[in-house]
Coordinates of C-alpha atoms in Angstrom, one line a residue:
Chain A
X27 CA 23.4 179.5 -215.1
X28 CA 21.8 182.0 -217.5
X29 CA 18.2 181.0 -216.6
X30 CA 18.6 181.5 -212.9
X31 CA 17.9 185.3 -213.1
X32 CA 14.4 184.6 -214.5
X33 CA 13.5 182.7 -211.3
X34 CA 11.4 184.2 -208.7
X35 CA 13.9 184.7 -205.9
X36 CA 16.9 184.0 -208.2
X37 CA 19.3 184.6 -205.3
X38 CA 17.5 182.1 -203.1
X39 CA 17.6 179.6 -206.0
X40 CA 21.4 180.0 -206.2
X41 CA 21.7 179.4 -202.5
X42 CA 19.6 176.3 -202.5
X43 CA 21.6 175.0 -205.5
X44 CA 24.8 175.5 -203.4
X45 CA 23.3 173.6 -200.5
X46 CA 22.3 170.8 -202.8
X47 CA 25.8 170.6 -204.2
X48 CA 27.2 170.5 -200.6
X49 CA 25.1 167.4 -199.9
X50 CA 26.3 165.4 -202.8
X51 CA 28.7 162.7 -201.8
X52 CA 31.8 162.5 -204.0
X53 CA 31.6 159.6 -206.4
X54 CA 27.9 158.9 -205.8
X55 CA 25.3 159.4 -208.5
X56 CA 21.7 160.4 -207.9
X57 CA 18.6 159.8 -210.1
X58 CA 15.4 161.5 -209.1
X59 CA 12.2 161.0 -211.1
X60 CA 9.4 163.5 -211.4
X61 CA 5.9 162.2 -212.3
X62 CA 4.2 165.4 -213.3
X63 CA 4.2 167.0 -216.7
X64 CA 4.2 170.4 -215.1
X65 CA 7.5 169.6 -213.4
X66 CA 9.0 168.3 -216.7
X67 CA 7.9 171.6 -218.4
X68 CA 9.5 173.7 -215.7
X69 CA 12.7 171.7 -215.6
X70 CA 13.3 172.2 -219.3
X71 CA 12.0 175.7 -219.6
X72 CA 14.2 177.0 -216.8
X73 CA 17.1 174.7 -217.2
X74 CA 16.8 173.5 -213.6
X75 CA 19.3 170.7 -214.2
X76 CA 21.9 173.3 -215.1
X77 CA 21.8 174.4 -211.5
X78 CA 22.5 171.0 -210.1
X79 CA 25.8 169.3 -209.7
X80 CA 26.7 166.7 -212.4
X81 CA 26.0 163.8 -210.0
X82 CA 22.3 164.6 -209.9
X83 CA 20.1 163.6 -212.8
X84 CA 16.4 164.4 -213.2
X85 CA 14.5 161.6 -214.9
X86 CA 11.0 162.2 -216.4
X87 CA 8.3 159.7 -215.6
X88 CA 4.8 159.0 -216.8
X89 CA 3.3 162.3 -215.5
X90 CA 1.6 163.6 -218.6
X91 CA -2.0 162.3 -218.8
X92 CA -2.2 162.9 -222.5
X93 CA 1.0 160.9 -223.1
X94 CA 0.1 157.7 -221.2
X95 CA -3.1 157.0 -223.1
X96 CA -2.3 154.1 -225.5
X97 CA -3.1 154.2 -229.2
X98 CA -5.9 151.7 -229.0
X99 CA -7.9 153.9 -226.6
X100 CA -7.3 156.9 -229.0
X101 CA -8.7 154.6 -231.8
X102 CA -11.7 153.9 -229.6
X103 CA -12.3 157.6 -229.1
X104 CA -12.2 158.3 -232.8
X105 CA -14.6 155.4 -233.5
X106 CA -17.1 157.0 -231.0
X107 CA -16.5 160.4 -232.5
X108 CA -17.3 159.2 -236.0
X109 CA -20.9 158.1 -235.1
X110 CA -23.3 160.4 -236.8
X111 CA -25.5 161.0 -233.7
X112 CA -22.5 161.9 -231.5
X113 CA -21.0 165.2 -230.5
X114 CA -17.5 164.2 -229.2
X115 CA -16.0 166.7 -226.7
X116 CA -12.4 166.7 -225.6
X117 CA -9.7 168.8 -224.1
X118 CA -7.6 170.5 -226.8
X119 CA -4.5 168.4 -226.1
X120 CA -6.2 165.2 -227.2
X121 CA -7.2 166.6 -230.6
X122 CA -3.8 166.2 -232.1
X123 CA -2.8 162.8 -230.7
X124 CA -2.1 160.5 -233.6
X125 CA -4.1 157.2 -233.6
X126 CA -3.8 154.4 -236.1
X127 CA -5.5 156.4 -238.8
X128 CA -5.2 160.1 -238.1
X129 CA -6.1 162.1 -235.0
X130 CA -9.4 163.5 -233.7
X131 CA -8.6 166.7 -235.6
X132 CA -8.4 164.6 -238.8
X133 CA -11.7 162.9 -237.9
X134 CA -13.2 166.4 -237.5
X135 CA -11.9 167.5 -240.9
X136 CA -13.6 164.5 -242.5
X137 CA -17.0 165.4 -240.9
X138 CA -17.1 164.1 -237.4
X139 CA -18.6 166.5 -234.9
X140 CA -15.6 166.9 -232.5
X141 CA -15.5 169.9 -230.2
X142 CA -12.8 171.2 -227.9
X143 CA -14.0 172.1 -224.4
X144 CA -12.3 173.7 -221.4
X145 CA -14.2 171.8 -218.8
X146 CA -16.4 168.6 -218.6
X147 CA -19.1 171.0 -217.4
X148 CA -18.9 172.7 -220.9
X149 CA -19.5 169.2 -222.4
X150 CA -22.6 168.8 -220.1
X151 CA -23.9 172.3 -221.3
X152 CA -23.5 171.2 -224.9
X153 CA -25.6 168.1 -224.0
X154 CA -28.3 170.4 -222.5
X155 CA -28.3 172.6 -225.6
X156 CA -28.5 169.6 -228.0
X157 CA -31.2 167.2 -226.6
X158 CA -31.5 165.4 -229.9
X159 CA -27.8 164.6 -230.1
X160 CA -25.6 162.3 -228.0
X161 CA -22.7 164.1 -226.3
X162 CA -19.7 162.2 -225.3
X163 CA -16.8 163.6 -223.2
X164 CA -13.3 162.1 -223.5
X165 CA -12.4 161.9 -219.9
X166 CA -8.7 161.7 -219.3
X167 CA -6.3 162.7 -216.6
X168 CA -4.8 161.8 -213.3
X169 CA -6.4 162.4 -209.9
X170 CA -6.2 166.2 -210.5
X171 CA -8.8 165.9 -213.2
X172 CA -10.9 162.9 -212.1
X173 CA -12.9 164.8 -209.5
X174 CA -14.1 167.3 -212.2
X175 CA -15.4 164.4 -214.3
X176 CA -17.0 162.8 -211.2
X177 CA -18.8 166.0 -210.2
X178 CA -20.0 166.5 -213.8
X179 CA -21.4 163.0 -213.8
X180 CA -23.2 163.6 -210.5
X181 CA -24.7 166.8 -212.0
X182 CA -25.9 164.9 -215.1
X183 CA -27.5 162.4 -212.8
X184 CA -29.1 165.0 -210.7
X185 CA -30.6 166.8 -213.7
X186 CA -31.5 163.6 -215.5
X187 CA -29.4 164.4 -218.5
X188 CA -29.1 161.1 -220.4
X189 CA -27.9 162.3 -223.8
X190 CA -24.5 162.7 -222.1
X191 CA -21.8 160.0 -221.5
X192 CA -18.2 159.7 -220.5
X193 CA -15.4 157.8 -222.3
X194 CA -13.5 157.2 -219.0
X195 CA -9.7 157.0 -219.2
X196 CA -8.8 158.3 -215.8
X197 CA -5.5 156.9 -214.5
X198 CA -4.1 156.7 -211.0
X199 CA -0.5 157.7 -210.2
X200 CA 0.3 155.3 -207.4
X201 CA 0.3 152.0 -209.4
X202 CA 2.4 153.7 -212.1
X203 CA 5.0 154.7 -209.6
X204 CA 5.0 151.1 -208.2
X205 CA 5.4 149.7 -211.7
X206 CA 8.4 151.9 -212.3
X207 CA 9.9 150.9 -209.0
X208 CA 9.4 147.2 -209.8
X209 CA 11.0 147.6 -213.3
X210 CA 14.5 146.5 -213.6
X211 CA 15.2 149.1 -216.3
X212 CA 15.9 152.0 -213.9
X213 CA 17.4 152.5 -210.5
X214 CA 16.1 155.6 -208.8
X215 CA 17.1 157.4 -205.6
X216 CA 13.9 159.3 -205.0
X217 CA 10.9 161.0 -206.4
X218 CA 9.7 164.5 -206.8
X219 CA 6.0 164.1 -206.0
X220 CA 3.3 165.7 -208.2
X221 CA 1.8 168.9 -206.8
X222 CA -1.7 169.1 -208.2
X223 CA -2.4 165.3 -208.0
X224 CA -1.4 165.6 -204.3
X225 CA -3.9 168.3 -203.6
X226 CA -6.5 165.7 -204.3
X227 CA -5.0 162.5 -202.9
X228 CA -2.8 164.1 -200.1
X229 CA 0.6 162.8 -199.2
X230 CA -0.2 159.6 -197.4
X231 CA -0.6 157.4 -200.5
X232 CA 3.1 157.8 -201.1
X233 CA 4.1 156.2 -197.8
X234 CA 4.7 152.8 -199.6
X235 CA 7.6 154.4 -201.4
X236 CA 9.6 154.9 -198.2
X237 CA 8.1 151.8 -196.4
X238 CA 8.5 149.2 -199.2
X239 CA 11.3 150.7 -201.3
X240 CA 13.3 152.6 -198.8
X241 CA 13.3 155.7 -201.0
X242 CA 12.5 159.4 -200.2
X243 CA 9.8 161.5 -201.9
X244 CA 9.3 165.2 -201.8
X245 CA 5.9 166.5 -203.1
X246 CA 6.8 169.8 -204.8
X247 CA 5.2 172.8 -206.4
X248 CA 5.8 174.0 -210.0
X249 CA 8.1 176.9 -209.9
X250 CA 11.8 176.3 -210.4
X251 CA 12.5 177.2 -206.8
X252 CA 9.9 174.6 -205.7
X253 CA 11.7 171.9 -207.7
X254 CA 15.1 172.9 -206.4
X255 CA 13.8 172.8 -202.8
X256 CA 12.3 169.4 -203.5
X257 CA 15.7 168.1 -204.7
X258 CA 17.3 169.6 -201.6
X259 CA 14.8 167.7 -199.4
X260 CA 15.6 164.5 -201.2
X261 CA 19.4 165.1 -200.9
X262 CA 19.1 165.9 -197.2
X263 CA 17.1 162.8 -196.6
X264 CA 19.7 160.6 -198.4
X265 CA 22.5 162.4 -196.5
X266 CA 20.8 161.7 -193.2
X267 CA 19.9 158.1 -194.1
X268 CA 16.1 158.8 -194.1
X269 CA 13.5 157.8 -196.5
X270 CA 10.2 159.7 -195.8
X271 CA 7.4 161.5 -197.5
X272 CA 8.0 165.2 -197.3
X273 CA 5.8 168.0 -198.5
X274 CA 7.6 171.0 -200.1
X275 CA 4.2 172.3 -201.5
X276 CA 2.5 172.5 -198.1
X277 CA 1.2 176.0 -199.0
X278 CA -1.3 174.2 -201.3
X279 CA -1.1 170.4 -200.5
X280 CA -2.7 169.0 -197.3
X281 CA -1.7 165.6 -195.9
X282 CA -5.2 164.3 -196.2
X283 CA -5.8 165.7 -199.7
X284 CA -9.2 167.0 -200.6
X285 CA -11.9 164.8 -198.9
X286 CA -14.8 166.2 -201.1
X287 CA -12.9 165.4 -204.3
X288 CA -12.1 161.8 -203.1
X289 CA -15.7 161.3 -202.1
X290 CA -17.0 162.4 -205.5
X291 CA -14.5 159.9 -207.2
X292 CA -15.5 157.1 -204.9
X293 CA -19.2 157.8 -205.5
X294 CA -19.0 157.5 -209.3
X295 CA -16.0 155.4 -210.2
X296 CA -14.2 152.2 -209.3
X297 CA -10.9 150.6 -210.2
X298 CA -10.5 148.7 -213.4
X299 CA -9.0 145.2 -213.1
X300 CA -6.2 146.4 -215.4
X301 CA -5.5 149.2 -217.8
X302 CA -2.9 149.6 -220.6
X303 CA -0.5 152.6 -220.3
X304 CA 1.6 153.7 -223.2
X305 CA 5.1 152.5 -222.6
X306 CA 4.4 150.8 -219.3
X307 CA 2.0 148.2 -220.6
X308 CA -0.8 146.7 -218.5
X309 CA -0.8 147.8 -214.9
X310 CA -3.4 146.2 -212.6
X311 CA -5.8 148.5 -210.8
X312 CA -4.3 151.6 -212.3
X313 CA -7.4 153.3 -213.9
X314 CA -11.0 154.0 -213.2
X315 CA -14.3 153.2 -214.8
X316 CA -17.8 154.3 -214.0
X317 CA -19.7 152.3 -211.4
X318 CA -22.2 149.8 -212.8
X319 CA -25.2 151.8 -211.5
X320 CA -24.0 154.7 -213.7
X321 CA -23.8 152.6 -216.8
X322 CA -26.3 154.8 -218.7
X323 CA -23.6 157.6 -218.6
X324 CA -20.8 155.2 -219.6
X325 CA -19.8 155.5 -223.3
X326 CA -18.1 152.1 -223.2
X327 CA -21.4 150.5 -222.3
X328 CA -23.4 152.6 -224.7
X329 CA -21.3 152.2 -227.8
X330 CA -19.7 149.3 -229.5
X331 CA -16.0 150.3 -229.4
X332 CA -13.2 148.4 -231.2
X333 CA -11.2 147.9 -227.9
X334 CA -8.2 146.6 -229.8
X335 CA -4.7 146.9 -228.5
X336 CA -2.5 148.8 -231.0
X337 CA 1.2 148.9 -230.8
X338 CA 3.0 152.2 -231.1
X339 CA 4.7 153.0 -234.4
X340 CA 8.0 151.2 -234.5
X341 CA 10.1 154.4 -234.9
X342 CA 8.4 155.9 -231.8
X343 CA 10.2 155.5 -228.4
X344 CA 7.6 157.3 -226.4
X345 CA 7.3 154.3 -224.1
X346 CA 11.0 154.4 -223.2
X347 CA 10.8 158.2 -222.6
X348 CA 7.7 157.7 -220.4
X349 CA 9.6 155.1 -218.3
X350 CA 12.6 157.5 -218.0
X351 CA 14.8 154.9 -219.7
X352 CA 15.9 157.3 -222.4
X353 CA 15.9 161.1 -222.7
X354 CA 13.8 162.7 -225.5
X355 CA 16.8 163.5 -227.6
X356 CA 18.0 159.9 -227.6
X357 CA 14.9 158.8 -229.5
X358 CA 15.7 158.1 -233.1
X359 CA 13.0 160.3 -234.6
X360 CA 13.2 163.2 -232.1
X361 CA 13.3 166.5 -233.9
X362 CA 13.5 164.9 -237.3
X363 CA 10.4 163.1 -238.3
X364 CA 8.7 163.8 -234.9
X365 CA 8.2 167.4 -234.0
X366 CA 5.4 169.3 -232.2
X367 CA 3.9 170.3 -235.6
X368 CA 4.0 166.7 -236.9
X369 CA 4.1 164.5 -233.8
X370 CA 4.5 160.7 -234.1
X371 CA 4.2 159.9 -230.4
X372 CA 2.1 161.5 -227.6
X373 CA 5.2 162.8 -225.7
X374 CA 5.6 165.3 -228.6
X375 CA 1.9 166.4 -228.6
X376 CA 1.2 167.8 -225.2
X377 CA 3.3 170.8 -224.0
X378 CA 3.8 168.8 -220.8
X379 CA 5.2 165.8 -222.7
X380 CA 8.9 165.4 -222.1
X381 CA 9.7 165.5 -225.9
X382 CA 7.7 168.6 -226.6
X383 CA 9.1 170.4 -223.5
X384 CA 12.6 169.5 -224.5
X385 CA 12.0 170.4 -228.1
X386 CA 10.6 173.8 -227.2
X387 CA 13.1 174.7 -224.5
X388 CA 15.6 172.1 -223.5
X389 CA 17.7 172.3 -226.6
X390 CA 18.8 175.8 -225.6
X391 CA 19.9 174.6 -222.1
X392 CA 22.6 172.4 -221.0
X393 CA 22.6 168.6 -221.6
X394 CA 23.8 165.8 -219.5
X395 CA 23.4 162.8 -221.7
X396 CA 25.0 162.9 -225.1
X397 CA 22.7 163.4 -228.0
X398 CA 23.3 162.6 -231.7
X399 CA 25.0 165.4 -233.6
X400 CA 22.1 165.6 -236.1
X401 CA 19.7 166.9 -233.5
X402 CA 21.7 169.8 -232.3
Chain B
X26 CA -4.9 171.3 -219.6
X27 CA -2.9 170.5 -216.5
X28 CA -2.3 174.0 -215.3
X29 CA -3.8 175.1 -212.1
X30 CA -4.7 178.8 -212.7
X31 CA -5.3 181.2 -209.8
X32 CA -8.5 183.1 -209.7
X33 CA -10.5 185.2 -207.2
X34 CA -14.1 184.4 -206.6
X35 CA -16.1 187.6 -207.3
X36 CA -19.7 186.5 -207.0
X37 CA -22.0 183.5 -206.6
X38 CA -23.9 182.4 -209.7
X39 CA -25.9 179.5 -208.1
X40 CA -25.2 178.4 -204.6
X41 CA -27.3 175.3 -205.0
X42 CA -25.1 173.9 -207.8
X43 CA -21.9 175.4 -206.4
X44 CA -21.3 177.7 -209.4
X45 CA -19.5 181.0 -208.8
X46 CA -17.9 183.5 -211.0
X47 CA -14.1 183.8 -210.8
X48 CA -11.7 186.4 -212.2
X49 CA -8.5 185.1 -213.7
X50 CA -6.1 187.6 -215.1
X51 CA -9.0 189.9 -216.1
X52 CA -11.2 187.0 -217.5
X53 CA -14.4 186.4 -215.7
X54 CA -16.0 183.0 -216.0
X55 CA -18.2 180.7 -214.0
X56 CA -16.5 177.8 -212.2
X57 CA -17.6 175.0 -210.0
X58 CA -16.5 175.5 -206.3
X59 CA -18.2 172.4 -205.0
X60 CA -14.9 170.6 -204.1
X61 CA -14.2 173.5 -201.7
X62 CA -17.7 173.6 -200.3
X63 CA -17.0 172.9 -196.6
X64 CA -14.4 172.2 -194.1
X65 CA -11.3 174.3 -193.5
X66 CA -11.0 175.1 -197.2
X67 CA -14.6 176.3 -197.7
X68 CA -14.5 179.3 -200.1
X69 CA -16.6 182.4 -200.5
X70 CA -16.6 185.7 -202.4
X71 CA -13.2 187.3 -202.2
X72 CA -11.2 184.1 -201.8
X73 CA -8.4 183.0 -204.1
X74 CA -8.4 179.5 -205.6
X75 CA -6.5 177.4 -208.0
X76 CA -8.7 176.4 -210.9
X77 CA -8.3 173.3 -213.1
X78 CA -10.7 172.5 -216.0
X79 CA -13.4 174.7 -214.6
X80 CA -13.2 173.5 -211.0
X81 CA -11.7 175.3 -208.0
X82 CA -9.3 172.7 -206.6
X83 CA -7.4 174.4 -203.8
X84 CA -7.9 177.5 -201.7
X85 CA -4.7 179.6 -201.7
X86 CA -3.8 183.0 -200.3
X87 CA -3.4 186.2 -202.3
X88 CA 0.4 186.1 -202.3
X89 CA 0.4 182.5 -203.6
X90 CA -2.1 183.5 -206.3
X91 CA 0.1 186.5 -207.4
X92 CA 3.3 184.5 -207.6
X93 CA 1.6 181.6 -209.4
X94 CA 0.2 184.0 -211.9
X95 CA 3.6 185.6 -212.5
X96 CA 5.0 182.1 -213.0
X97 CA 2.2 181.2 -215.5
X98 CA 2.6 184.4 -217.5
X99 CA 6.2 183.7 -218.2
X100 CA 5.3 180.3 -219.5
X101 CA 4.2 182.0 -222.7
X102 CA 2.2 179.9 -225.1
X103 CA 0.8 177.3 -222.7
X104 CA -0.6 180.1 -220.5
X105 CA -2.1 182.0 -223.5
X106 CA -3.7 178.8 -224.7
X107 CA -5.1 178.0 -221.2
X108 CA -6.6 181.5 -220.9
X109 CA -8.1 181.3 -224.4
X110 CA -9.7 178.0 -223.5
X111 CA -11.1 179.5 -220.3
X112 CA -12.5 182.4 -222.3
X113 CA -14.3 179.9 -224.5
X114 CA -15.9 178.2 -221.4
X115 CA -19.5 178.8 -220.5
X116 CA -20.2 176.7 -217.4
X117 CA -23.8 176.8 -216.1

């Protein structure tokens, strides 16, 4: 309970935790999955699970956009980055992701022009400033980030900037949730829905979870109290025999999402037939590519990329972590040969990856699932 | 990269391209506010927004902005990295 005092409204958090405990049926176990890296981070940083009764387990799903990009796509990115005419721009998190032969950071060290940017609009500015070079932006992220890429592309088109292109790797959360629900590996009792993704897509796309799978979902904010309240909403639904979409984060998330953001995405991108996710394999219609009429800004059309599927290193169990099948500390290489300084898998790279979050914070909090003695 | 950071819009840079200057924890940088250009969430100078990769994604009230900022500050390193990346940004 030592982390509770750090919460905003620590007293309220304690009361919510008591109410949650009161709703737990004796002898029944509950597994709730969050599909947002920000939630995973908060849960470990604040030891949220320590406040919950032992019957409730929080399982971490594929919510970190850096983590779900498979190694083959990272290899493709590096192949583009190594072209002499290219300035390759990327969010900082992607720089350290290991590919088959080193990371983007390694490619930069051996001469590739790789630059970290805060925003895709910074990448577009670099294109404006370097008319004799080809600027490529490594576009990754869930629906939270996709609109920014879409608007940047519309701006490039409006200004006629053609020395700019996107290597599009935007993924969509709904097919991933469906894939997890269809997987026999895991039996879940509900979802803590992602906050920022839902500001864009709204809460309606989650209705299939209650309709088709008879499970509750509570879209939640990022503070420890938000997550506790989300868990409380799920427990109350289960106690009352309901399975609905509820919105704990209504101070930011609207039911209809952000119509302008959805419009920008629809104007510029369309669903891919299929896309490979790290750990989850190929999921149909789970990612976006640029529309054909925007091919001139599509790096996949412009450049010859390897496009080869590459298996994760054998020792790495990132895939099972991303599916929620194992906890980070149950991976054989966690904390030994795989650390944030020398990551083997993506889950250890991003601060929102379950492994990095647990490595940085969780080891100091309570644990529910036994871990090997060597990792303590 | 996934953090939504609260900022207050302090002035317009270019209304046509939806670029405005926002102040985040003392750092002033240009952001795109085009996703909040009209409807109930339309923003203007003085409004608070959640910013993600240089785009204002949601309009929030001042109280929500303050509590989100408090939450982010106690995150430590991820917050400092985010702020450093914002400082390096030069959106036009």
